[in-house]
PDB file of C-alpha atoms in Angstrom:
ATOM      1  CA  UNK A   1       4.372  31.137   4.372  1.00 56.00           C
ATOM      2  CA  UNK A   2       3.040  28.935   6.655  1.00 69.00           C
ATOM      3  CA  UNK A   3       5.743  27.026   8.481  1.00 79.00           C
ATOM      4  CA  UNK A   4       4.337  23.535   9.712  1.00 84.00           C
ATOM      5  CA  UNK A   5       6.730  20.960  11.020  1.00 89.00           C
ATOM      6  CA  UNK A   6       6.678  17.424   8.421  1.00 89.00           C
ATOM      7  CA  UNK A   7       5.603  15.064  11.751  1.00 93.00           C
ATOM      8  CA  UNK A   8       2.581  17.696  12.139  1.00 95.00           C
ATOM      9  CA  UNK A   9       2.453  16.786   8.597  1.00 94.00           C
ATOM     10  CA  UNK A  10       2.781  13.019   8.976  1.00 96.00           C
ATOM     11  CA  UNK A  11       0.330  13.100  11.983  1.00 97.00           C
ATOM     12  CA  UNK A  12      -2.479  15.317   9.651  1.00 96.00           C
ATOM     13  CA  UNK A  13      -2.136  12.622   7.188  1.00 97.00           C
ATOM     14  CA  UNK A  14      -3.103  10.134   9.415  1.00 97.00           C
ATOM     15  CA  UNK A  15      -5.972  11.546  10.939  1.00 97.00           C
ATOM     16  CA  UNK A  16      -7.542  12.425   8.574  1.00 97.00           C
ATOM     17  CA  UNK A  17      -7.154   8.976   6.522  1.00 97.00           C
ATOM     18  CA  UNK A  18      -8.201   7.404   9.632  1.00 95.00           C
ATOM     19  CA  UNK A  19     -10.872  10.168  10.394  1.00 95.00           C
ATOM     20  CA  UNK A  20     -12.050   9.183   6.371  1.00 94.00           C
ATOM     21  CA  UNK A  21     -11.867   5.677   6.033  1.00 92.00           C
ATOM     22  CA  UNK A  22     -12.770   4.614   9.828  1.00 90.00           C
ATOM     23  CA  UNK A  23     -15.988   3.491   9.035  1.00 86.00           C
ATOM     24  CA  UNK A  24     -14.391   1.064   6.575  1.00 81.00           C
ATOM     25  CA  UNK A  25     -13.510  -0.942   9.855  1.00 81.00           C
ATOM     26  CA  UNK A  26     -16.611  -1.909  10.451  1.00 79.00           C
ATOM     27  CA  UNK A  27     -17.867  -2.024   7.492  1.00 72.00           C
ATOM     28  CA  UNK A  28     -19.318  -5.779   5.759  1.00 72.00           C
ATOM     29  CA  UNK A  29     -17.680  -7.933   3.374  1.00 69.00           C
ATOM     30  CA  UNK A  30     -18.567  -6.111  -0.281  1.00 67.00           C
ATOM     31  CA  UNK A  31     -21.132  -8.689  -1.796  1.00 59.00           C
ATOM     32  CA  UNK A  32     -19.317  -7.749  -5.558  1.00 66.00           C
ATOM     33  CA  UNK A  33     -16.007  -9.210  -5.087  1.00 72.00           C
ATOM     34  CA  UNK A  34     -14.946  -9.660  -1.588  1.00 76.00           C
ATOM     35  CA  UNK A  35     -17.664 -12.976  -0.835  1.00 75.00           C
ATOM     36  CA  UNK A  36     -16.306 -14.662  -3.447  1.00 76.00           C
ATOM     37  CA  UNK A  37     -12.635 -14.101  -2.795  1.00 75.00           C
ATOM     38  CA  UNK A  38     -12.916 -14.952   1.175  1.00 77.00           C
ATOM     39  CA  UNK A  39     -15.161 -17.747   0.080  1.00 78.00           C
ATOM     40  CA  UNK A  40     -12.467 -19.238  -2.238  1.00 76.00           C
ATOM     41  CA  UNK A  41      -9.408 -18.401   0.546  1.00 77.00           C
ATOM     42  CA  UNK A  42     -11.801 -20.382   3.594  1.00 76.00           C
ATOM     43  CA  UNK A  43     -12.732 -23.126   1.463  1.00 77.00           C
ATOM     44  CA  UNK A  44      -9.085 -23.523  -0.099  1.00 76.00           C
ATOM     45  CA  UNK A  45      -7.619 -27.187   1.864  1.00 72.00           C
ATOM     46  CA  UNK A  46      -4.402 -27.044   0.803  1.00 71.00           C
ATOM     47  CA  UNK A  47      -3.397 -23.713   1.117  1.00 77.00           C
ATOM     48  CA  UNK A  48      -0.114 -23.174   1.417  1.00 82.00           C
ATOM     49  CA  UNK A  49       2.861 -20.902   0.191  1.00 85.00           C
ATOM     50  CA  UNK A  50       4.557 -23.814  -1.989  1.00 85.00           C
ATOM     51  CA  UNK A  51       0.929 -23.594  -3.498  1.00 82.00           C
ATOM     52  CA  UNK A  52       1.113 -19.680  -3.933  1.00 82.00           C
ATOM     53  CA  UNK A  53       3.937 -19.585  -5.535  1.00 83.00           C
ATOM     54  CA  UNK A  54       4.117 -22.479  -7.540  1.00 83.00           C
ATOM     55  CA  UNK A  55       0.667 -23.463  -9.111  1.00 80.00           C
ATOM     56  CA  UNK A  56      -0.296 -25.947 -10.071  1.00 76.00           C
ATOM     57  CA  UNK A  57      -2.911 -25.403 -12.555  1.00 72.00           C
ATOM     58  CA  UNK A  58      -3.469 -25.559 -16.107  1.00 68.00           C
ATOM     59  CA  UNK A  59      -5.554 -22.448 -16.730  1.00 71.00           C
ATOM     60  CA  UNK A  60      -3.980 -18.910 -16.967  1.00 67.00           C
ATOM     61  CA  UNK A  61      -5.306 -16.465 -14.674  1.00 71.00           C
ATOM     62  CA  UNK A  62      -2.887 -13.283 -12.584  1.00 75.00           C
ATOM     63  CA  UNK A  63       0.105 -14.822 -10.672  1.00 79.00           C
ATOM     64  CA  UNK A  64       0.356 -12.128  -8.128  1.00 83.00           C
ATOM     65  CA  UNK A  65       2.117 -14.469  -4.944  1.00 87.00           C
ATOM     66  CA  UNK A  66       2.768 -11.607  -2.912  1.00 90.00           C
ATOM     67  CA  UNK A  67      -1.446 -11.268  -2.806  1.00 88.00           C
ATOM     68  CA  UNK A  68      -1.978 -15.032  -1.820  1.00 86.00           C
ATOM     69  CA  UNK A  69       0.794 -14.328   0.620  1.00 91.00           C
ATOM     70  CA  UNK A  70      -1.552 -11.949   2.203  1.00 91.00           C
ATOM     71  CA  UNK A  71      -4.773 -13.609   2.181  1.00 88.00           C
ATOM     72  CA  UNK A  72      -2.834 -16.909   4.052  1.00 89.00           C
ATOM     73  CA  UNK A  73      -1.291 -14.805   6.491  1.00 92.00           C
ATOM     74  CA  UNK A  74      -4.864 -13.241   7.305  1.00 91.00           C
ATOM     75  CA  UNK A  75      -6.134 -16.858   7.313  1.00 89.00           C
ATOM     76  CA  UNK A  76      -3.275 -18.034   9.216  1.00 90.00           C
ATOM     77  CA  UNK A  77      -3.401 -15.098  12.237  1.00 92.00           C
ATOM     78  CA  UNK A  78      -6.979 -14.078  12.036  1.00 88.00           C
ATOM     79  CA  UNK A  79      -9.099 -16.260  10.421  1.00 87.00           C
ATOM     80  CA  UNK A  80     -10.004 -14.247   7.733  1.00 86.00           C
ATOM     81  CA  UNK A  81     -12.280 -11.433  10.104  1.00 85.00           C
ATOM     82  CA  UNK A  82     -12.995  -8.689   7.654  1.00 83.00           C
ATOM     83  CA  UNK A  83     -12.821  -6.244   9.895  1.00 85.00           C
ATOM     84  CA  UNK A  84      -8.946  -6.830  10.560  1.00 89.00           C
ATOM     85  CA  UNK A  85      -8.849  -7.112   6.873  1.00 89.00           C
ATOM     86  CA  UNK A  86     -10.710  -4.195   6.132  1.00 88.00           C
ATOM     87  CA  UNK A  87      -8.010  -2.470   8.543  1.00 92.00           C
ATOM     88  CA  UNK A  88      -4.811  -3.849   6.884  1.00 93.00           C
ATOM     89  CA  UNK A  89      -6.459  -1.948   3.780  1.00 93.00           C
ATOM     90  CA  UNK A  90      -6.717   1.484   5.710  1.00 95.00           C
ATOM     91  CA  UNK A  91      -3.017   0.818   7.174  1.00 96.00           C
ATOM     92  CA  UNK A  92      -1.714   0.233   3.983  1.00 97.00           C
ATOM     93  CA  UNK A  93      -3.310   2.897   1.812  1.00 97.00           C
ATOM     94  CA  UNK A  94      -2.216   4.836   4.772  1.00 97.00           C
ATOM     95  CA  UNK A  95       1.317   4.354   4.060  1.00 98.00           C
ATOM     96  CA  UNK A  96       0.928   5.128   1.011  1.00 98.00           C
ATOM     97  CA  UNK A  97      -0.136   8.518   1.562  1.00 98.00           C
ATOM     98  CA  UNK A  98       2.872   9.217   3.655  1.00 98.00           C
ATOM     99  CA  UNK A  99       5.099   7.593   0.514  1.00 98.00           C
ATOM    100  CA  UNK A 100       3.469   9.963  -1.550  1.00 98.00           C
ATOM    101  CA  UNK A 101       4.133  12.943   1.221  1.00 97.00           C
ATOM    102  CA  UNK A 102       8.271  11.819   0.887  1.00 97.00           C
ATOM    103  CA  UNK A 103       8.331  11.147  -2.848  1.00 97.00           C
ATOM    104  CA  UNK A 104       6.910  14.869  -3.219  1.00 96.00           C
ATOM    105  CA  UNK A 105       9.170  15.830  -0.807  1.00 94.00           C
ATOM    106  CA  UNK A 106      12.106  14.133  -2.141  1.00 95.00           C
ATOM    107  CA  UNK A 107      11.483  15.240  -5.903  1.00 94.00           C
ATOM    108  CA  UNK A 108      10.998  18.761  -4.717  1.00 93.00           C
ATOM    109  CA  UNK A 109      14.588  18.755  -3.170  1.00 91.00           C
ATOM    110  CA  UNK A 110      16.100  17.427  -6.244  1.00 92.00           C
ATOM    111  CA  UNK A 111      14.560  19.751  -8.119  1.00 90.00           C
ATOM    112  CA  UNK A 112      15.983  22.512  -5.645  1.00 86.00           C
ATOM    113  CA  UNK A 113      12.599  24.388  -5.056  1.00 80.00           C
ATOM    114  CA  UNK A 114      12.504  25.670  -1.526  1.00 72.00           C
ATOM    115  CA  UNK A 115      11.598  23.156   0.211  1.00 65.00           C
ATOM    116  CA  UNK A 116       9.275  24.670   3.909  1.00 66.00           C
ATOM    117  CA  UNK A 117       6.382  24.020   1.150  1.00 80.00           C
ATOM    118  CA  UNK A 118       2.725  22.454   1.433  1.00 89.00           C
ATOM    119  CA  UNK A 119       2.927  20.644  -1.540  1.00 92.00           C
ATOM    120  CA  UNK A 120       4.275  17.615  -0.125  1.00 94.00           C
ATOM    121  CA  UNK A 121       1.152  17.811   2.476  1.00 95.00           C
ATOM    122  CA  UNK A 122      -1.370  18.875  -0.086  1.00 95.00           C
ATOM    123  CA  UNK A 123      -0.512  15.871  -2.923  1.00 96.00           C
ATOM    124  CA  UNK A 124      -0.474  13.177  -0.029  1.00 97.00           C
ATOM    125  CA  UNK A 125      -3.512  14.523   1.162  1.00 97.00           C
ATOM    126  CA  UNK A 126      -5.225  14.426  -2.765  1.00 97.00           C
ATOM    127  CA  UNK A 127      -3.613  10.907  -3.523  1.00 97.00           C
ATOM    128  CA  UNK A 128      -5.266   9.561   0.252  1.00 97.00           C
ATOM    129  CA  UNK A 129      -8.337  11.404   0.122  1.00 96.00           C
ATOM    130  CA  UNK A 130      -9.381  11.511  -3.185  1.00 96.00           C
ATOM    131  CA  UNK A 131     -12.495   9.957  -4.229  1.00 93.00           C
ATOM    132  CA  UNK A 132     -11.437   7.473  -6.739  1.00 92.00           C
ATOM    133  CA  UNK A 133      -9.321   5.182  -4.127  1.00 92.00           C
ATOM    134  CA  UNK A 134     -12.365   3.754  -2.272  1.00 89.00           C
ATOM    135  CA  UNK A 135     -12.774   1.093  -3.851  1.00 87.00           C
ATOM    136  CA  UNK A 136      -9.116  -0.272  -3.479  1.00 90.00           C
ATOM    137  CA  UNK A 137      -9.629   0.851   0.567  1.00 91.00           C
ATOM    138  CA  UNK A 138     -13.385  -0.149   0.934  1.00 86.00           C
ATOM    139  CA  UNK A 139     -13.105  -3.501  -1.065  1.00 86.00           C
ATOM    140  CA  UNK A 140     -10.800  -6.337   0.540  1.00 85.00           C
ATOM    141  CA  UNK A 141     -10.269  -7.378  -2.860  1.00 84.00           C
ATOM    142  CA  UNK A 142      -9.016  -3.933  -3.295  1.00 88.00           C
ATOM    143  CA  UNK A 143      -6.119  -4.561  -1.779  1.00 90.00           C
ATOM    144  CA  UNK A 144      -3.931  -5.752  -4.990  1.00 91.00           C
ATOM    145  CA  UNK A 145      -3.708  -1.920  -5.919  1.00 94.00           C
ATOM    146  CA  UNK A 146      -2.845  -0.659  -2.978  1.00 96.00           C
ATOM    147  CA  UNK A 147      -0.073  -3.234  -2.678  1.00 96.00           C
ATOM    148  CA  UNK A 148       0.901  -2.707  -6.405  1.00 96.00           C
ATOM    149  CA  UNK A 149       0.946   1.235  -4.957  1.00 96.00           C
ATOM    150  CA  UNK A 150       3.238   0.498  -1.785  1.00 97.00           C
ATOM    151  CA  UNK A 151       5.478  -1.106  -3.866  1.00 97.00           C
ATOM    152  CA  UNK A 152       5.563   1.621  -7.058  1.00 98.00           C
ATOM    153  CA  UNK A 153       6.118   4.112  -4.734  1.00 98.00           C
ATOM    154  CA  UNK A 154       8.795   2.828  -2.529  1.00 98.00           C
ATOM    155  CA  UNK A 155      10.491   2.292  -6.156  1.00 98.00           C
ATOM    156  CA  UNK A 156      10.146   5.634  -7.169  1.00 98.00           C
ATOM    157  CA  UNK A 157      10.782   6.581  -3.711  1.00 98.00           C
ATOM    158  CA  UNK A 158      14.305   4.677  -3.875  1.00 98.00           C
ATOM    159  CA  UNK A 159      15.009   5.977  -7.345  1.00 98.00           C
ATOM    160  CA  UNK A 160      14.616   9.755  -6.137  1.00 97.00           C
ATOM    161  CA  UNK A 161      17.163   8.739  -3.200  1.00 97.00           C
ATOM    162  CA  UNK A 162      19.762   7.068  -6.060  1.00 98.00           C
ATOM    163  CA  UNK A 163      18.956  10.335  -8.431  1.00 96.00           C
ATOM    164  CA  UNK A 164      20.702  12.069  -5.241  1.00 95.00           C
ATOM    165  CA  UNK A 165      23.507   9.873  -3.303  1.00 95.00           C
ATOM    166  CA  UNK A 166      24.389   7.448  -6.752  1.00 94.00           C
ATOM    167  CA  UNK A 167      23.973   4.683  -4.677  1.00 96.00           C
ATOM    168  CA  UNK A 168      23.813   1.471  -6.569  1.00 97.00           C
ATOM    169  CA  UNK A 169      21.824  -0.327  -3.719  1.00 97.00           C
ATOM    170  CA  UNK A 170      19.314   2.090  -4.288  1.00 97.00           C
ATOM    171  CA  UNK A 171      18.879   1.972  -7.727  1.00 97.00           C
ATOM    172  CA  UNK A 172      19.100  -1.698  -7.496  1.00 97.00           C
ATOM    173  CA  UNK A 173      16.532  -1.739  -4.548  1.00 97.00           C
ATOM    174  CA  UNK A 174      14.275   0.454  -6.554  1.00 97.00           C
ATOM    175  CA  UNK A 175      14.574  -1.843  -9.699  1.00 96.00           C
ATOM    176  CA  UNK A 176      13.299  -5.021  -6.878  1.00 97.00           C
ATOM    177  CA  UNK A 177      10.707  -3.009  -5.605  1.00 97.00           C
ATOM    178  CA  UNK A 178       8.683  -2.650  -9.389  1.00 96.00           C
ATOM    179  CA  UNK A 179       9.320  -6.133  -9.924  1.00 94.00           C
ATOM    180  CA  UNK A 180       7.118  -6.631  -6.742  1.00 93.00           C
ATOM    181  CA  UNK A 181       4.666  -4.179  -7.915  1.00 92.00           C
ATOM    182  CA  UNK A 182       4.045  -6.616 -11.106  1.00 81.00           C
TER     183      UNK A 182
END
Protein backbone atom coordinates (compact mmCIF):
# COMPACT_ATOMS: atom_id res chain seq x y z
CA UNK A 1 0.00 0.00 0.00
CA UNK A 2 1.10 3.16 -0.77
CA UNK A 3 2.35 4.99 2.29
CA UNK A 4 1.99 8.90 1.78
CA UNK A 5 2.48 11.18 4.72
CA UNK A 6 -1.26 13.30 5.59
CA UNK A 7 0.77 16.96 5.09
CA UNK A 8 1.79 15.45 1.50
CA UNK A 9 -1.82 14.88 1.66
CA UNK A 10 -2.87 18.31 2.91
CA UNK A 11 -0.36 19.98 0.47
CA UNK A 12 -1.97 17.71 -2.77
CA UNK A 13 -5.22 19.05 -1.73
CA UNK A 14 -4.23 22.36 -2.08
CA UNK A 15 -2.62 22.35 -5.23
CA UNK A 16 -4.63 20.98 -6.93
CA UNK A 17 -7.78 23.15 -5.67
CA UNK A 18 -5.65 26.02 -6.34
CA UNK A 19 -4.19 24.46 -9.62
CA UNK A 20 -8.39 24.00 -10.46
CA UNK A 21 -10.02 26.94 -9.40
CA UNK A 22 -7.05 29.60 -10.07
CA UNK A 23 -8.56 31.00 -12.89
CA UNK A 24 -11.57 31.83 -10.70
CA UNK A 25 -9.23 34.72 -9.40
CA UNK A 26 -9.39 36.51 -12.17
CA UNK A 27 -12.29 35.71 -13.31
CA UNK A 28 -15.48 38.69 -13.76
CA UNK A 29 -18.31 39.29 -11.60
CA UNK A 30 -21.06 36.42 -12.86
CA UNK A 31 -23.73 38.68 -14.68
CA UNK A 32 -26.62 35.94 -13.10
CA UNK A 33 -26.37 36.69 -9.54
CA UNK A 34 -23.21 38.25 -8.45
CA UNK A 35 -24.09 42.10 -10.27
CA UNK A 36 -26.98 42.26 -8.49
CA UNK A 37 -25.76 41.20 -5.09
CA UNK A 38 -22.47 43.60 -5.21
CA UNK A 39 -24.79 46.16 -6.67
CA UNK A 40 -27.19 45.96 -3.65
CA UNK A 41 -23.97 45.64 -0.94
CA UNK A 42 -22.20 49.15 -2.81
CA UNK A 43 -25.31 50.95 -2.99
CA UNK A 44 -26.48 49.87 0.66
CA UNK A 45 -25.92 53.58 2.96
CA UNK A 46 -26.47 52.32 6.06
CA UNK A 47 -24.80 49.25 6.20
CA UNK A 48 -23.95 48.16 9.24
CA UNK A 49 -23.88 44.99 11.57
CA UNK A 50 -26.80 46.33 13.97
CA UNK A 51 -28.50 46.35 10.42
CA UNK A 52 -27.39 42.65 9.63
CA UNK A 53 -28.50 41.30 12.37
CA UNK A 54 -31.43 43.04 13.29
CA UNK A 55 -33.63 44.06 10.22
CA UNK A 56 -35.57 46.10 9.92
CA UNK A 57 -37.93 45.21 7.29
CA UNK A 58 -41.32 44.06 6.84
CA UNK A 59 -40.93 41.51 4.05
CA UNK A 60 -39.62 37.92 4.70
CA UNK A 61 -36.73 36.95 2.77
CA UNK A 62 -33.33 34.41 4.29
CA UNK A 63 -31.83 35.87 7.54
CA UNK A 64 -28.44 34.43 7.08
CA UNK A 65 -26.21 37.39 9.32
CA UNK A 66 -23.18 35.50 9.21
CA UNK A 67 -23.43 36.18 5.04
CA UNK A 68 -24.02 40.04 5.45
CA UNK A 69 -21.20 39.77 7.92
CA UNK A 70 -19.11 38.80 5.03
CA UNK A 71 -20.12 40.99 2.33
CA UNK A 72 -19.45 44.24 5.00
CA UNK A 73 -16.23 42.99 5.94
CA UNK A 74 -15.29 42.72 2.07
CA UNK A 75 -16.81 46.23 1.75
CA UNK A 76 -15.19 47.39 4.78
CA UNK A 77 -11.31 46.01 3.88
CA UNK A 78 -11.51 45.82 0.17
CA UNK A 79 -14.06 47.59 -1.32
CA UNK A 80 -15.86 44.93 -2.66
CA UNK A 81 -12.86 43.88 -5.60
CA UNK A 82 -14.14 40.62 -6.94
CA UNK A 83 -11.14 39.30 -7.41
CA UNK A 84 -10.31 39.22 -3.52
CA UNK A 85 -13.79 37.98 -3.30
CA UNK A 86 -13.57 35.51 -5.82
CA UNK A 87 -10.39 34.33 -3.67
CA UNK A 88 -12.08 34.18 -0.21
CA UNK A 89 -14.39 31.63 -2.23
CA UNK A 90 -11.34 29.40 -3.37
CA UNK A 91 -9.84 29.75 0.36
CA UNK A 92 -12.84 28.71 1.82
CA UNK A 93 -13.99 25.83 -0.36
CA UNK A 94 -10.42 25.04 0.17
CA UNK A 95 -10.86 24.39 3.72
CA UNK A 96 -13.40 22.58 3.20
CA UNK A 97 -11.72 20.02 1.31
CA UNK A 98 -9.20 19.56 4.02
CA UNK A 99 -12.45 19.26 6.63
CA UNK A 100 -13.62 16.69 4.49
CA UNK A 101 -9.87 14.99 4.35
CA UNK A 102 -10.14 14.94 8.64
CA UNK A 103 -13.81 14.04 8.92
CA UNK A 104 -12.89 10.89 6.62
CA UNK A 105 -10.06 10.49 8.54
CA UNK A 106 -11.60 10.82 11.82
CA UNK A 107 -14.70 8.47 11.00
CA UNK A 108 -12.32 5.92 9.63
CA UNK A 109 -10.50 5.74 13.09
CA UNK A 110 -13.66 5.36 14.93
CA UNK A 111 -14.66 2.89 12.89
CA UNK A 112 -11.18 1.10 13.54
CA UNK A 113 -10.30 0.42 9.79
CA UNK A 114 -6.59 0.71 9.32
CA UNK A 115 -6.05 3.84 9.05
CA UNK A 116 -2.34 4.48 6.37
CA UNK A 117 -5.45 4.60 3.77
CA UNK A 118 -6.20 6.93 0.61
CA UNK A 119 -9.59 7.31 1.30
CA UNK A 120 -9.30 10.27 3.34
CA UNK A 121 -7.19 11.82 0.23
CA UNK A 122 -9.42 10.42 -2.44
CA UNK A 123 -13.07 11.77 -0.82
CA UNK A 124 -11.44 15.31 -0.15
CA UNK A 125 -10.17 15.27 -3.45
CA UNK A 126 -14.00 14.17 -5.02
CA UNK A 127 -15.86 16.65 -2.57
CA UNK A 128 -13.10 19.71 -3.89
CA UNK A 129 -12.86 18.71 -7.33
CA UNK A 130 -15.97 17.53 -8.32
CA UNK A 131 -17.87 19.19 -10.93
CA UNK A 132 -21.00 20.17 -9.25
CA UNK A 133 -19.24 22.77 -6.67
CA UNK A 134 -18.43 25.46 -9.28
CA UNK A 135 -20.94 27.29 -8.99
CA UNK A 136 -20.71 27.84 -5.12
CA UNK A 137 -16.63 28.56 -5.95
CA UNK A 138 -17.09 30.44 -9.35
CA UNK A 139 -20.18 32.56 -8.21
CA UNK A 140 -19.53 35.21 -5.29
CA UNK A 141 -22.98 34.67 -4.47
CA UNK A 142 -21.93 31.15 -4.11
CA UNK A 143 -20.45 31.66 -1.17
CA UNK A 144 -23.61 30.96 1.29
CA UNK A 145 -22.97 27.13 0.57
CA UNK A 146 -19.69 26.98 1.04
CA UNK A 147 -20.09 28.78 4.37
CA UNK A 148 -23.20 26.61 5.23
CA UNK A 149 -20.36 23.67 4.27
CA UNK A 150 -17.47 25.07 6.63
CA UNK A 151 -19.75 25.17 9.23
CA UNK A 152 -21.62 21.46 8.68
CA UNK A 153 -18.48 20.04 8.56
CA UNK A 154 -16.64 21.46 11.44
CA UNK A 155 -19.99 20.12 13.27
CA UNK A 156 -19.68 16.82 12.12
CA UNK A 157 -16.07 17.21 12.45
CA UNK A 158 -16.56 18.05 16.33
CA UNK A 159 -19.16 15.36 16.74
CA UNK A 160 -16.66 12.56 15.40
CA UNK A 161 -14.06 14.07 18.08
CA UNK A 162 -17.03 13.84 21.05
CA UNK A 163 -18.05 10.17 19.49
CA UNK A 164 -14.27 9.50 20.71
CA UNK A 165 -13.01 11.60 23.94
CA UNK A 166 -17.00 12.19 25.45
CA UNK A 167 -16.20 15.57 25.71
CA UNK A 168 -19.18 17.71 26.38
CA UNK A 169 -17.48 20.89 24.86
CA UNK A 170 -17.36 19.07 21.84
CA UNK A 171 -20.61 17.91 21.49
CA UNK A 172 -21.77 21.22 22.62
CA UNK A 173 -19.37 23.00 20.10
CA UNK A 174 -20.63 20.75 17.40
CA UNK A 175 -24.36 21.48 18.31
CA UNK A 176 -23.13 25.71 17.82
CA UNK A 177 -21.48 25.01 14.79
CA UNK A 178 -25.04 23.63 12.80
CA UNK A 179 -26.79 26.38 14.29
CA UNK A 180 -24.31 28.58 12.24
CA UNK A 181 -24.72 26.48 9.27
CA UNK A 182 -28.65 27.52 9.32
Amino acid sequence: MINIKPRFKIMLIISSVFGVFYPTLSAEICLVDDFNAILSIFNESNLSLSNIFLPRTTEGGYYRPLIGVSYWLDKELWFLDEHLMHFESVIAHLANGILVYFVTRKAIKLCNIQQDNLLPLLASLLFSLHPVVTESVNWISGRTDIMMGNFVLISVFLFLCYREARKKWQLFSGFFFLILAG
